Amino acid sequence: FVIGFAIYVMQIRLVPIGFVFNRFPRMIRDLAKQQKKIIHLQMEGGDIELDRLLIDEIGESITHLIRNSIDHGLETSEVRKKTAKSIHGTIYLRASRSKETAIIEISDDGAGLDLQQIKNLAVKHQLLKPEASLEEASNIIFSGLSTTKHATAISGRGLGLSIVKQKIESIGGTVQVKTTLNK
């Protein structure tokens, strides 16, 4: 009886991640219009269930990462056309499970990170040594380093990714960066 009760209580706390995902179509549509970009959203795995407390904790982080994709990652239609890409950018929001781990992926088909530029800037600010790897450069973006020249109302100026990483790690998660320049 006690074990059955514990399972029942745990199941009550589970909520589909789609509860969070469903906030984003309108936000993306509004920000795309503001940025004069054509953006499609593809969502997968909205039925993956997480504890309600985790969902509350990760919502702001996902929002920040999507805003970064819109502001910094995805190019305008004109730029995309010049680089032989479709005129619309796509943001992918995926949830999946691997054993007991929930994996949430936010990605886009935009410009990617220029890891060499990030490394050069980090070396200039003495955050990395000149012999640092590009993988180390990809992680330095979580230290507050910003490559943008101007802060924007959409994604801010550098501290947001640091806060995202702290938030995710505070609930036992990890953050990984995978990028290909111009893809």
Short mmCIF file of C-alpha atoms in Angstrom, two decimals:
data_model
loop_
_atom_site.label_atom_id
_atom_site.label_comp_id
_atom_site.label_asym_id
_atom_site.label_seq_id
_atom_site.Cartn_x
_atom_site.Cartn_y
_atom_site.Cartn_z
CA PHE A 1 0.00 0.00 0.00
CA VAL A 2 2.71 2.51 0.90
CA ILE A 3 4.70 1.76 -2.26
CA GLY A 4 1.57 2.10 -4.42
CA PHE A 5 0.77 5.39 -2.73
CA ALA A 6 4.28 6.73 -3.34
CA ILE A 7 4.04 5.86 -7.02
CA TYR A 8 0.63 7.52 -7.25
CA VAL A 9 1.95 10.71 -5.62
CA MET A 10 4.96 10.74 -7.98
CA GLN A 11 2.73 10.29 -11.02
CA ILE A 12 0.53 13.20 -9.96
CA ARG A 13 3.61 15.45 -10.02
CA LEU A 14 4.47 14.47 -13.61
CA VAL A 15 3.50 16.94 -16.32
CA PRO A 16 4.15 16.70 -20.08
CA ILE A 17 6.97 19.02 -21.21
CA GLY A 18 4.51 20.18 -23.88
CA PHE A 19 3.04 22.31 -21.10
CA VAL A 20 6.19 24.48 -21.38
CA PHE A 21 6.69 24.01 -25.13
CA ASN A 22 3.24 25.39 -25.91
CA ARG A 23 4.28 28.84 -24.69
CA PHE A 24 6.75 29.30 -27.48
CA PRO A 25 4.91 29.42 -30.83
CA ARG A 26 3.37 32.82 -30.13
CA MET A 27 6.57 34.20 -28.58
CA ILE A 28 8.57 33.09 -31.62
CA ARG A 29 6.00 34.49 -34.03
CA ASP A 30 6.02 37.88 -32.27
CA LEU A 31 9.82 38.09 -32.00
CA ALA A 32 10.28 36.96 -35.61
CA LYS A 33 7.98 39.72 -36.76
CA GLN A 34 9.85 42.25 -34.62
CA GLN A 35 13.21 41.07 -36.03
CA LYS A 36 11.84 40.91 -39.59
CA LYS A 37 12.74 37.23 -39.84
CA ILE A 38 10.77 34.26 -41.09
CA ILE A 39 10.99 31.53 -38.46
CA HIS A 40 9.37 28.13 -38.21
CA LEU A 41 9.20 26.16 -34.98
CA GLN A 42 9.41 22.38 -34.94
CA MET A 43 8.55 20.70 -31.65
CA GLU A 44 8.98 17.04 -30.78
CA GLY A 45 8.54 15.04 -27.60
CA GLY A 46 5.92 17.22 -25.96
CA ASP A 47 4.51 14.10 -24.32
CA ILE A 48 7.71 13.45 -22.31
CA GLU A 49 6.75 13.83 -18.66
CA LEU A 50 8.82 15.63 -16.03
CA ASP A 51 8.25 16.56 -12.44
CA ARG A 52 6.21 19.75 -12.19
CA LEU A 53 8.98 21.45 -10.18
CA LEU A 54 11.54 20.74 -12.91
CA ILE A 55 9.22 22.13 -15.55
CA ASP A 56 8.83 25.33 -13.55
CA GLU A 57 12.62 25.58 -13.19
CA ILE A 58 13.56 25.03 -16.85
CA GLY A 59 10.93 27.21 -18.52
CA GLU A 60 12.90 30.46 -18.22
CA SER A 61 16.10 28.78 -19.43
CA ILE A 62 14.40 27.44 -22.53
CA THR A 63 12.90 30.86 -23.16
CA HIS A 64 16.33 32.49 -22.98
CA LEU A 65 17.89 29.97 -25.35
CA ILE A 66 15.10 30.43 -27.89
CA ARG A 67 15.43 34.20 -27.67
CA ASN A 68 19.17 33.83 -28.34
CA SER A 69 18.42 31.68 -31.38
CA ILE A 70 16.11 34.33 -32.75
CA ASP A 71 18.37 37.27 -31.99
CA HIS A 72 21.85 35.86 -32.64
CA GLY A 73 21.51 32.52 -34.38
CA LEU A 74 19.00 32.92 -37.17
CA GLU A 75 19.81 35.27 -39.98
CA THR A 76 17.42 37.51 -41.88
CA SER A 77 15.88 36.14 -45.07
CA GLU A 78 18.20 38.28 -47.18
CA VAL A 79 21.33 36.93 -45.50
CA ARG A 80 20.03 33.36 -45.65
CA LYS A 81 19.32 33.73 -49.37
CA LYS A 82 22.91 34.93 -49.99
CA THR A 83 24.27 31.84 -48.22
CA ALA A 84 22.06 29.46 -50.25
CA LYS A 85 19.81 28.65 -47.30
CA SER A 86 16.03 28.58 -47.25
CA ILE A 87 14.66 32.08 -46.58
CA HIS A 88 13.03 30.84 -43.39
CA GLY A 89 14.99 29.78 -40.34
CA THR A 90 13.91 26.91 -38.14
CA ILE A 91 14.10 26.51 -34.40
CA TYR A 92 13.91 22.94 -33.17
CA LEU A 93 12.61 22.20 -29.70
CA ARG A 94 12.95 18.52 -28.81
CA ALA A 95 12.46 16.48 -25.68
CA SER A 96 13.45 12.85 -25.36
CA ARG A 97 14.41 10.28 -22.76
CA SER A 98 17.56 8.25 -22.36
CA LYS A 99 17.07 5.83 -19.49
CA GLU A 100 16.27 8.04 -16.48
CA THR A 101 17.51 11.24 -18.12
CA ALA A 102 15.36 13.78 -19.89
CA ILE A 103 17.14 15.51 -22.77
CA ILE A 104 15.88 18.86 -23.97
CA GLU A 105 17.45 20.21 -27.13
CA ILE A 106 17.07 23.72 -28.46
CA SER A 107 18.70 24.19 -31.85
CA ASP A 108 18.43 26.29 -34.97
CA ASP A 109 19.66 26.19 -38.55
CA GLY A 110 21.23 29.63 -38.32
CA ALA A 111 24.76 30.98 -38.42
CA GLY A 112 26.25 28.85 -35.67
CA LEU A 113 28.91 30.07 -33.28
CA ASP A 114 32.21 31.42 -34.58
CA LEU A 115 34.34 29.59 -32.04
CA GLN A 116 37.55 31.18 -33.28
CA GLN A 117 36.06 34.66 -32.74
CA ILE A 118 34.87 33.62 -29.28
CA LYS A 119 38.29 32.20 -28.44
CA ASN A 120 40.07 35.37 -29.64
CA LEU A 121 37.77 37.55 -27.53
CA ALA A 122 38.19 35.29 -24.49
CA VAL A 123 41.99 35.40 -24.85
CA LYS A 124 41.84 39.19 -25.17
CA HIS A 125 39.85 39.37 -21.91
CA GLN A 126 42.20 36.84 -20.29
CA LEU A 127 39.43 34.30 -19.81
CA LEU A 128 41.27 31.69 -21.89
CA LYS A 129 44.91 31.01 -22.71
CA PRO A 130 45.98 31.25 -26.38
CA GLU A 131 46.51 27.47 -26.50
CA ALA A 132 42.90 26.76 -25.39
CA SER A 133 40.87 24.44 -27.59
CA LEU A 134 37.80 25.46 -29.55
CA GLU A 135 35.78 23.19 -27.24
CA GLU A 136 36.92 25.31 -24.30
CA ALA A 137 35.90 28.38 -26.32
CA SER A 138 32.41 26.93 -26.79
CA ASN A 139 32.01 26.66 -23.02
CA ILE A 140 33.31 30.16 -22.28
CA ILE A 141 30.00 31.61 -23.52
CA PHE A 142 28.59 30.58 -20.13
CA SER A 143 31.00 32.88 -18.28
CA GLY A 144 29.31 36.14 -19.22
CA LEU A 145 31.41 36.76 -22.34
CA SER A 146 29.44 38.37 -25.15
CA THR A 147 30.49 38.72 -28.77
CA THR A 148 27.67 41.09 -29.62
CA LYS A 149 28.49 44.76 -29.85
CA HIS A 150 25.11 45.97 -28.62
CA ALA A 151 22.75 44.67 -25.98
CA THR A 152 19.29 43.93 -27.28
CA ALA A 153 15.89 43.79 -25.62
CA ILE A 154 15.47 40.24 -26.91
CA SER A 155 18.50 38.43 -25.55
CA GLY A 156 20.51 40.85 -23.45
CA ARG A 157 24.27 40.95 -23.31
CA GLY A 158 26.09 37.87 -22.11
CA LEU A 159 24.90 37.13 -18.60
CA GLY A 160 21.83 35.16 -19.62
CA LEU A 161 23.72 32.05 -20.68
CA SER A 162 25.61 32.06 -17.40
CA ILE A 163 22.30 32.15 -15.54
CA VAL A 164 20.88 29.38 -17.77
CA LYS A 165 23.83 27.12 -16.96
CA GLN A 166 23.62 27.86 -13.22
CA LYS A 167 19.88 27.13 -13.20
CA ILE A 168 20.20 23.85 -15.10
CA GLU A 169 23.10 22.68 -12.93
CA SER A 170 21.21 23.63 -9.75
CA ILE A 171 18.58 21.01 -10.60
CA GLY A 172 21.17 18.36 -11.44
CA GLY A 173 21.32 18.92 -15.18
CA THR A 174 24.11 19.67 -17.61
CA VAL A 175 24.38 21.98 -20.61
CA GLN A 176 26.24 21.08 -23.79
CA VAL A 177 27.03 23.20 -26.82
CA LYS A 178 27.30 21.73 -30.30
CA THR A 179 27.81 24.11 -33.18
CA THR A 180 28.93 24.26 -36.79
CA LEU A 181 29.75 27.67 -38.23
CA ASN A 182 27.15 28.76 -40.82
CA LYS A 183 24.92 25.78 -40.05
#
